[in-house]
PDB file of C-alpha atoms and ligand atoms in Angstrom:
ATOM      1  CA  MET E 272       2.490  -4.763-104.380  1.00  0.00           C
ATOM      2  CA  ARG E 273      -0.937  -5.140-102.441  1.00  0.00           C
ATOM      3  CA  ILE E 274      -4.359  -3.597-103.423  1.00  0.00           C
ATOM      4  CA  LEU E 275      -7.529  -3.247-101.766  1.00  0.00           C
ATOM      5  CA  ILE E 276     -10.684  -3.381-104.000  1.00  0.00           C
ATOM      6  CA  VAL E 277     -14.068  -1.985-102.622  1.00  0.00           C
ATOM      7  CA  GLU E 278     -16.620  -2.822-104.844  1.00  0.00           C
ATOM      8  CA  ASP E 279     -20.170  -3.950-104.220  1.00  0.00           C
ATOM      9  CA  GLU E 280     -20.783  -5.433-107.722  1.00  0.00           C
ATOM     10  CA  LYS E 281     -19.708  -9.029-107.179  1.00  0.00           C
ATOM     11  CA  LYS E 282     -18.973 -10.005-110.754  1.00  0.00           C
ATOM     12  CA  MET E 283     -16.960  -6.746-111.115  1.00  0.00           C
ATOM     13  CA  ALA E 284     -15.122  -7.329-108.093  1.00  0.00           C
ATOM     14  CA  SER E 285     -14.136 -10.971-108.833  1.00  0.00           C
ATOM     15  CA  PHE E 286     -13.155  -9.951-112.458  1.00  0.00           C
ATOM     16  CA  LEU E 287     -10.635  -7.197-111.033  1.00  0.00           C
ATOM     17  CA  GLU E 288      -9.253  -9.774-108.340  1.00  0.00           C
ATOM     18  CA  ARG E 289      -8.555 -12.387-110.901  1.00  0.00           C
ATOM     19  CA  GLY E 290      -7.159 -10.031-113.415  1.00  0.00           C
ATOM     20  CA  LEU E 291      -4.791  -8.409-111.016  1.00  0.00           C
ATOM     21  CA  LYS E 292      -3.688 -11.402-109.168  1.00  0.00           C
ATOM     22  CA  GLU E 293      -2.580 -12.787-112.516  1.00  0.00           C
ATOM     23  CA  GLU E 294      -0.689  -9.531-112.815  1.00  0.00           C
ATOM     24  CA  HIS E 295       1.277 -10.813-109.436  1.00  0.00           C
ATOM     25  CA  TYR E 296      -0.496  -8.176-107.205  1.00  0.00           C
ATOM     26  CA  ALA E 297      -1.751  -9.408-103.878  1.00  0.00           C
ATOM     27  CA  VAL E 298      -5.759  -8.214-103.827  1.00  0.00           C
ATOM     28  CA  ASP E 299      -8.005  -7.950-100.838  1.00  0.00           C
ATOM     29  CA  ILE E 300     -11.800  -7.420-101.553  1.00  0.00           C
ATOM     30  CA  ALA E 301     -14.502  -5.537 -99.432  1.00  0.00           C
ATOM     31  CA  TYR E 302     -18.112  -5.333-100.702  1.00  0.00           C
ATOM     32  CA  ASP E 303     -19.086  -2.176 -98.875  1.00  0.00           C
ATOM     33  CA  GLY E 304     -17.608   1.185 -98.027  1.00  0.00           C
ATOM     34  CA  GLU E 305     -17.559   0.040 -94.022  1.00  0.00           C
ATOM     35  CA  LYS E 306     -15.635  -3.175 -94.621  1.00  0.00           C
ATOM     36  CA  GLY E 307     -13.303  -1.405 -96.819  1.00  0.00           C
ATOM     37  CA  TRP E 308     -12.747   1.588 -94.486  1.00  0.00           C
ATOM     38  CA  LYS E 309     -11.929  -1.127 -92.118  1.00  0.00           C
ATOM     39  CA  TYR E 310      -9.558  -3.039 -94.261  1.00  0.00           C
ATOM     40  CA  ALA E 311      -8.084   0.107 -95.433  1.00  0.00           C
ATOM     41  CA  MET E 312      -7.186   1.153 -91.705  1.00  0.00           C
ATOM     42  CA  ALA E 313      -5.994  -2.199 -90.631  1.00  0.00           C
ATOM     43  CA  ASN E 314      -3.449  -3.243 -93.368  1.00  0.00           C
ATOM     44  CA  ASP E 315      -0.809  -1.379 -95.415  1.00  0.00           C
ATOM     45  CA  TYR E 316      -1.772  -1.378 -99.169  1.00  0.00           C
ATOM     46  CA  ASP E 317      -0.049   0.222-102.010  1.00  0.00           C
ATOM     47  CA  VAL E 318      -2.996   1.239-103.980  1.00  0.00           C
ATOM     48  CA  LEU E 319      -6.815   1.576-102.989  1.00  0.00           C
ATOM     49  CA  ILE E 320      -9.364   0.856-105.660  1.00  0.00           C
ATOM     50  CA  LEU E 321     -12.809   2.410-104.644  1.00  0.00           C
ATOM     51  CA  ASP E 322     -15.969   2.035-106.649  1.00  0.00           C
ATOM     52  CA  TRP E 323     -17.877   5.387-105.949  1.00  0.00           C
ATOM     53  CA  MET E 324     -21.196   4.072-105.179  1.00  0.00           C
ATOM     54  CA  LEU E 325     -21.129   1.682-102.288  1.00  0.00           C
ATOM     55  CA  PRO E 326     -23.564   0.524 -99.480  1.00  0.00           C
ATOM     56  CA  LYS E 327     -22.849   1.983 -96.215  1.00  0.00           C
ATOM     57  CA  MET E 328     -20.103   4.271 -97.292  1.00  0.00           C
ATOM     58  CA  SER E 329     -19.396   5.763-100.686  1.00  0.00           C
ATOM     59  CA  GLY E 330     -15.959   5.478-102.152  1.00  0.00           C
ATOM     60  CA  VAL E 331     -15.558   9.232-102.174  1.00  0.00           C
ATOM     61  CA  GLU E 332     -16.565   9.423 -98.412  1.00  0.00           C
ATOM     62  CA  LEU E 333     -14.221   6.595 -97.736  1.00  0.00           C
ATOM     63  CA  CYS E 334     -11.357   8.514 -99.483  1.00  0.00           C
ATOM     64  CA  HIS E 335     -12.201  11.663 -97.731  1.00  0.00           C
ATOM     65  CA  LYS E 336     -12.102   9.788 -94.207  1.00  0.00           C
ATOM     66  CA  PHE E 337      -8.921   8.148 -95.112  1.00  0.00           C
ATOM     67  CA  ARG E 338      -7.226  11.131 -96.272  1.00  0.00           C
ATOM     68  CA  LYS E 339      -8.190  12.929 -92.939  1.00  0.00           C
ATOM     69  CA  GLU E 340      -6.409  10.193 -91.097  1.00  0.00           C
ATOM     70  CA  GLY E 341      -3.248  11.376 -92.773  1.00  0.00           C
ATOM     71  CA  LYS E 342      -3.152   8.344 -95.138  1.00  0.00           C
ATOM     72  CA  ILE E 343      -1.278   8.939 -98.417  1.00  0.00           C
ATOM     73  CA  THR E 344      -1.625   5.696 -99.855  1.00  0.00           C
ATOM     74  CA  PRO E 345      -2.706   6.319-103.850  1.00  0.00           C
ATOM     75  CA  VAL E 346      -6.361   6.020-104.419  1.00  0.00           C
ATOM     76  CA  LEU E 347      -8.242   5.253-107.699  1.00  0.00           C
ATOM     77  CA  ILE E 348     -12.079   5.753-107.895  1.00  0.00           C
ATOM     78  CA  LEU E 349     -14.066   3.835-110.233  1.00  0.00           C
ATOM     79  CA  THR E 350     -17.569   5.083-111.359  1.00  0.00           C
ATOM     80  CA  ALA E 351     -20.015   5.286-114.036  1.00  0.00           C
ATOM     81  CA  LYS E 352     -20.403   8.739-113.237  1.00  0.00           C
ATOM     82  CA  ASP E 353     -18.292  10.920-115.887  1.00  0.00           C
ATOM     83  CA  SER E 354     -19.301  14.386-115.575  1.00  0.00           C
ATOM     84  CA  VAL E 355     -16.658  16.766-115.220  1.00  0.00           C
ATOM     85  CA  GLU E 356     -18.070  18.139-111.652  1.00  0.00           C
ATOM     86  CA  ASP E 357     -18.172  14.567-110.553  1.00  0.00           C
ATOM     87  CA  LYS E 358     -14.620  13.971-111.285  1.00  0.00           C
ATOM     88  CA  ILE E 359     -13.680  17.337-109.550  1.00  0.00           C
ATOM     89  CA  LYS E 360     -15.560  16.376-106.587  1.00  0.00           C
ATOM     90  CA  GLY E 361     -13.724  12.831-106.147  1.00  0.00           C
ATOM     91  CA  LEU E 362     -10.179  14.474-106.932  1.00  0.00           C
ATOM     92  CA  ASP E 363     -11.251  17.095-104.166  1.00  0.00           C
ATOM     93  CA  GLN E 364     -12.011  14.153-101.659  1.00  0.00           C
ATOM     94  CA  GLY E 365      -8.302  13.180-102.161  1.00  0.00           C
ATOM     95  CA  ALA E 366      -8.526  10.671-104.956  1.00  0.00           C
ATOM     96  CA  ASP E 367      -5.179  10.569-107.108  1.00  0.00           C
ATOM     97  CA  ASP E 368      -7.212   9.219-110.133  1.00  0.00           C
ATOM     98  CA  TYR E 369     -10.376   8.456-111.617  1.00  0.00           C
ATOM     99  CA  LEU E 370     -11.423   5.734-113.996  1.00  0.00           C
ATOM    100  CA  THR E 371     -14.970   5.744-115.624  1.00  0.00           C
ATOM    101  CA  LYS E 372     -16.752   2.578-116.417  1.00  0.00           C
ATOM    102  CA  PRO E 373     -16.716   0.695-118.653  1.00  0.00           C
ATOM    103  CA  PHE E 374     -12.832   0.818-118.974  1.00  0.00           C
ATOM    104  CA  SER E 375     -10.322  -1.592-120.350  1.00  0.00           C
ATOM    105  CA  PHE E 376      -8.345  -3.631-117.869  1.00  0.00           C
ATOM    106  CA  GLU E 377      -5.017  -2.520-119.602  1.00  0.00           C
ATOM    107  CA  GLU E 378      -6.013   0.920-118.929  1.00  0.00           C
ATOM    108  CA  LEU E 379      -6.655   0.161-115.028  1.00  0.00           C
ATOM    109  CA  LEU E 380      -3.191  -1.608-115.107  1.00  0.00           C
ATOM    110  CA  ALA E 381      -1.397   1.505-116.399  1.00  0.00           C
ATOM    111  CA  ARG E 382      -3.066   3.810-113.915  1.00  0.00           C
ATOM    112  CA  ILE E 383      -2.112   1.302-111.111  1.00  0.00           C
ATOM    113  CA  ARG E 384       1.388   1.295-112.486  1.00  0.00           C
ATOM    114  CA  ALA E 385       1.486   5.266-112.578  1.00  0.00           C
ATOM    115  CA  LEU E 386       0.254   5.448-109.085  1.00  0.00           C
ATOM    116  CA  LEU E 387       2.800   3.239-107.809  1.00  0.00           C
ATOM    117  CA  ARG E 388       5.310   5.565-109.315  1.00  0.00           C
ATOM    118  CA  ARG E 389       4.315   8.449-107.020  1.00  0.00           C
ATOM    119  CA  PRO E 390       5.969   8.808-103.767  1.00  0.00           C
ATOM    120  CA  PRO E 391       6.451   7.005-101.317  1.00  0.00           C
ATOM    121  CA  HIS E 392       7.170   4.205-104.178  1.00  0.00           C
ATOM    122  CA  VAL E 393       9.959   6.811-105.251  1.00  0.00           C
ATOM    123  CA  THR E 394      10.916   4.844-108.385  1.00  0.00           C
ATOM    124  CA  ASN E 395       9.388   6.311-111.557  1.00  0.00           C
ATOM    125  CA  LYS E 396      10.770   3.517-113.595  1.00  0.00           C
ATOM    126  CA  THR E 397       9.320   0.550-115.267  1.00  0.00           C
ATOM    127  CA  VAL E 398      12.332  -1.401-115.302  1.00  0.00           C
ATOM    128  CA  LEU E 399      13.909  -1.747-111.951  1.00  0.00           C
ATOM    129  CA  GLN E 400      17.638  -2.611-111.589  1.00  0.00           C
ATOM    130  CA  CYS E 401      19.897  -3.780-108.971  1.00  0.00           C
ATOM    131  CA  ALA E 402      23.290  -4.745-110.053  1.00  0.00           C
ATOM    132  CA  ASN E 403      22.911  -7.772-112.368  1.00  0.00           C
ATOM    133  CA  LEU E 404      19.151  -8.151-111.450  1.00  0.00           C
ATOM    134  CA  LYS E 405      16.865  -6.444-113.875  1.00  0.00           C
ATOM    135  CA  LEU E 406      13.019  -6.628-113.787  1.00  0.00           C
ATOM    136  CA  ASP E 407      10.867  -5.154-116.236  1.00  0.00           C
ATOM    137  CA  LEU E 408       7.564  -4.386-114.767  1.00  0.00           C
ATOM    138  CA  ILE E 409       5.457  -3.874-117.973  1.00  0.00           C
ATOM    139  CA  LYS E 410       6.698  -7.034-119.754  1.00  0.00           C
ATOM    140  CA  ARG E 411       6.804  -9.134-116.511  1.00  0.00           C
ATOM    141  CA  GLN E 412      10.440 -10.407-117.486  1.00  0.00           C
ATOM    142  CA  SER E 413      13.445 -10.685-115.127  1.00  0.00           C
ATOM    143  CA  TRP E 414      16.931 -10.868-115.867  1.00  0.00           C
ATOM    144  CA  ALA E 415      20.103 -11.944-113.952  1.00  0.00           C
ATOM    145  CA  GLY E 416      22.839 -10.691-116.268  1.00  0.00           C
ATOM    146  CA  GLU E 417      21.876 -11.716-119.732  1.00  0.00           C
ATOM    147  CA  GLN E 418      20.265 -14.627-118.405  1.00  0.00           C
ATOM    148  CA  GLU E 419      16.472 -14.385-118.366  1.00  0.00           C
ATOM    149  CA  ILE E 420      15.003 -16.050-115.381  1.00  0.00           C
ATOM    150  CA  LEU E 421      11.571 -17.335-115.278  1.00  0.00           C
ATOM    151  CA  LEU E 422       9.488 -16.433-111.844  1.00  0.00           C
ATOM    152  CA  SER E 423       6.227 -17.384-110.648  1.00  0.00           C
ATOM    153  CA  GLN E 424       3.858 -14.489-109.894  1.00  0.00           C
ATOM    154  CA  LYS E 425       4.571 -14.302-106.295  1.00  0.00           C
ATOM    155  CA  GLU E 426       8.333 -14.612-107.124  1.00  0.00           C
ATOM    156  CA  PHE E 427       8.322 -11.874-109.119  1.00  0.00           C
ATOM    157  CA  ALA E 428       6.227  -9.812-106.489  1.00  0.00           C
ATOM    158  CA  LEU E 429       8.471 -10.578-103.685  1.00  0.00           C
ATOM    159  CA  LEU E 430      11.535  -9.551-105.866  1.00  0.00           C
ATOM    160  CA  GLU E 431       9.767  -6.279-106.966  1.00  0.00           C
ATOM    161  CA  PHE E 432       9.081  -5.492-103.427  1.00  0.00           C
ATOM    162  CA  LEU E 433      12.882  -6.444-102.247  1.00  0.00           C
ATOM    163  CA  MET E 434      14.170  -4.355-105.275  1.00  0.00           C
ATOM    164  CA  ARG E 435      11.859  -1.323-104.678  1.00  0.00           C
ATOM    165  CA  HIS E 436      13.719  -1.319-101.041  1.00  0.00           C
ATOM    166  CA  ALA E 437      17.125  -2.422-102.117  1.00  0.00           C
ATOM    167  CA  GLY E 438      19.901  -2.016 -99.713  1.00  0.00           C
ATOM    168  CA  GLU E 439      17.015  -1.629 -96.845  1.00  0.00           C
ATOM    169  CA  VAL E 440      16.220  -4.406 -94.302  1.00  0.00           C
ATOM    170  CA  VAL E 441      12.509  -5.423 -95.012  1.00  0.00           C
ATOM    171  CA  SER E 442      10.885  -7.151 -92.275  1.00  0.00           C
ATOM    172  CA  ARG E 443       8.875 -10.484 -92.945  1.00  0.00           C
ATOM    173  CA  THR E 444       5.648  -8.605 -91.730  1.00  0.00           C
ATOM    174  CA  ALA E 445       6.362  -5.791 -94.363  1.00  0.00           C
ATOM    175  CA  ILE E 446       6.909  -8.406 -96.974  1.00  0.00           C
ATOM    176  CA  ALA E 447       3.641 -10.297 -95.886  1.00  0.00           C
ATOM    177  CA  GLU E 448       1.736  -7.172 -96.026  1.00  0.00           C
ATOM    178  CA  HIS E 449       2.796  -5.936 -99.480  1.00  0.00           C
ATOM    179  CA  VAL E 450       3.149  -9.249-101.495  1.00  0.00           C
ATOM    180  CA  TRP E 451       0.365 -11.405 -99.765  1.00  0.00           C
ATOM    181  CA  ASP E 452      -3.129 -10.806 -98.968  1.00  0.00           C
ATOM    182  CA  LEU E 453      -5.310 -11.134 -96.071  1.00  0.00           C
ATOM    183  CA  HIS E 454      -5.404 -14.888 -96.351  1.00  0.00           C
ATOM    184  CA  PHE E 455      -1.780 -15.228 -95.582  1.00  0.00           C
ATOM    185  CA  ASP E 456      -0.913 -17.013 -92.233  1.00  0.00           C
ATOM    186  CA  PRO E 457       1.900 -15.032 -90.594  1.00  0.00           C
ATOM    187  CA  MET E 458       2.959 -18.361 -88.554  1.00  0.00           C
ATOM    188  CA  SER E 459       3.938 -20.103 -91.724  1.00  0.00           C
ATOM    189  CA  ASN E 460       7.292 -20.354 -93.304  1.00  0.00           C
ATOM    190  CA  THR E 461       6.131 -19.313 -96.676  1.00  0.00           C
ATOM    191  CA  ILE E 462       8.099 -16.110 -97.059  1.00  0.00           C
ATOM    192  CA  ASP E 463      11.547 -18.036 -96.007  1.00  0.00           C
ATOM    193  CA  VAL E 464      10.389 -20.961 -98.595  1.00  0.00           C
ATOM    194  CA  TYR E 465      10.104 -18.055-101.428  1.00  0.00           C
ATOM    195  CA  ILE E 466      13.137 -16.226-100.502  1.00  0.00           C
ATOM    196  CA  ASN E 467      15.129 -19.546-100.934  1.00  0.00           C
ATOM    197  CA  PHE E 468      13.441 -19.967-104.264  1.00  0.00           C
ATOM    198  CA  LEU E 469      14.353 -16.705-105.235  1.00  0.00           C
ATOM    199  CA  ARG E 470      17.976 -17.179-104.345  1.00  0.00           C
ATOM    200  CA  LYS E 471      18.158 -20.304-106.434  1.00  0.00           C
ATOM    201  CA  LYS E 472      16.918 -18.555-109.423  1.00  0.00           C
ATOM    202  CA  ILE E 473      19.153 -15.205-109.172  1.00  0.00           C
ATOM    203  CA  GLY E 474      22.027 -17.191-108.134  1.00  0.00           C
ATOM    204  CA  GLU E 475      24.620 -15.818-105.858  1.00  0.00           C
ATOM    205  CA  THR E 476      28.385 -14.631-106.261  1.00  0.00           C
ATOM    206  CA  PRO E 477      30.078 -12.014-104.457  1.00  0.00           C
ATOM    207  CA  SER E 478      29.976  -9.385-107.171  1.00  0.00           C
ATOM    208  CA  GLN E 479      26.170  -9.673-107.646  1.00  0.00           C
ATOM    209  CA  SER E 480      23.312  -8.783-105.934  1.00  0.00           C
ATOM    210  CA  LYS E 481      22.187 -11.281-103.187  1.00  0.00           C
ATOM    211  CA  ILE E 482      19.372 -11.644-100.539  1.00  0.00           C
ATOM    212  CA  GLU E 483      20.854 -11.514 -97.118  1.00  0.00           C
ATOM    213  CA  THR E 484      19.027 -12.690 -94.156  1.00  0.00           C
ATOM    214  CA  ILE E 485      19.111 -10.343 -91.295  1.00  0.00           C
ATOM    215  CA  ARG E 486      18.491 -12.431 -88.134  1.00  0.00           C
ATOM    216  CA  GLY E 487      15.413 -11.774 -86.119  1.00  0.00           C
ATOM    217  CA  THR E 488      14.237  -8.994 -88.415  1.00  0.00           C
ATOM    218  CA  GLY E 489      13.944  -9.867 -92.306  1.00  0.00           C
ATOM    219  CA  TYR E 490      15.974  -9.551 -95.290  1.00  0.00           C
ATOM    220  CA  ARG E 491      17.721  -7.270 -97.366  1.00  0.00           C
ATOM    221  CA  LEU E 492      18.602  -7.118-101.041  1.00  0.00           C
ATOM    222  CA  THR E 493      22.197  -6.064-101.456  1.00  0.00           C
ATOM    223  CA  CYS E 494      23.198  -4.359-104.947  1.00  0.00           C
ATOM    224  CA  PRO E 495      27.199  -4.353-104.613  1.00  0.00           C
TER     225      PRO E 495
HETATM  226 CA1   CA D 784     -21.327   0.109-106.998  1.00  0.00          CA
END
């Protein structure tokens, strides 16, 4: 899952970036509203985290413009403001949630998970299951049958994306957009390499879930 953070306080931005990357999310950062707007329109994020007070365009304005373009990506607004009127203003401009600074990182994570449970991320579970595969999104543990499998952060993120789209063909572009960040080189074979790592770890027998290669298109996780 890929997150855009628009935050002008560099310390705060890098704290969030580091923390979210540790939690397997792919993260892009913009330090002002205009850059944030450009990123939000150019890439397909799963959640936007917008600081309210930003140079060039506020987080609330950005959110308002974003919604006017018909974008439904969940938006979380961060702010030092905590009056009820401010909250209402933010929510009226299309924000889905609101977090007042200072906040605990655990609370931010819980709110991001809640936002990811909303459509279009249909599943409202914190444990994803596909045949013999099981992924606990909170404990960050994964199993193939009874056997726990140890996955790197990227492998976990990739498997989560495939499991959220189980049975569907997902393109390499979609995988790159949701599992990697702006620094990803689309010409590299990184995705194929990670798919092979995952295949080895989850194992493949006819009765179990497996990752199929769909020639010229991408991959599909099947759950027999
Ligand atoms: Ca700010």
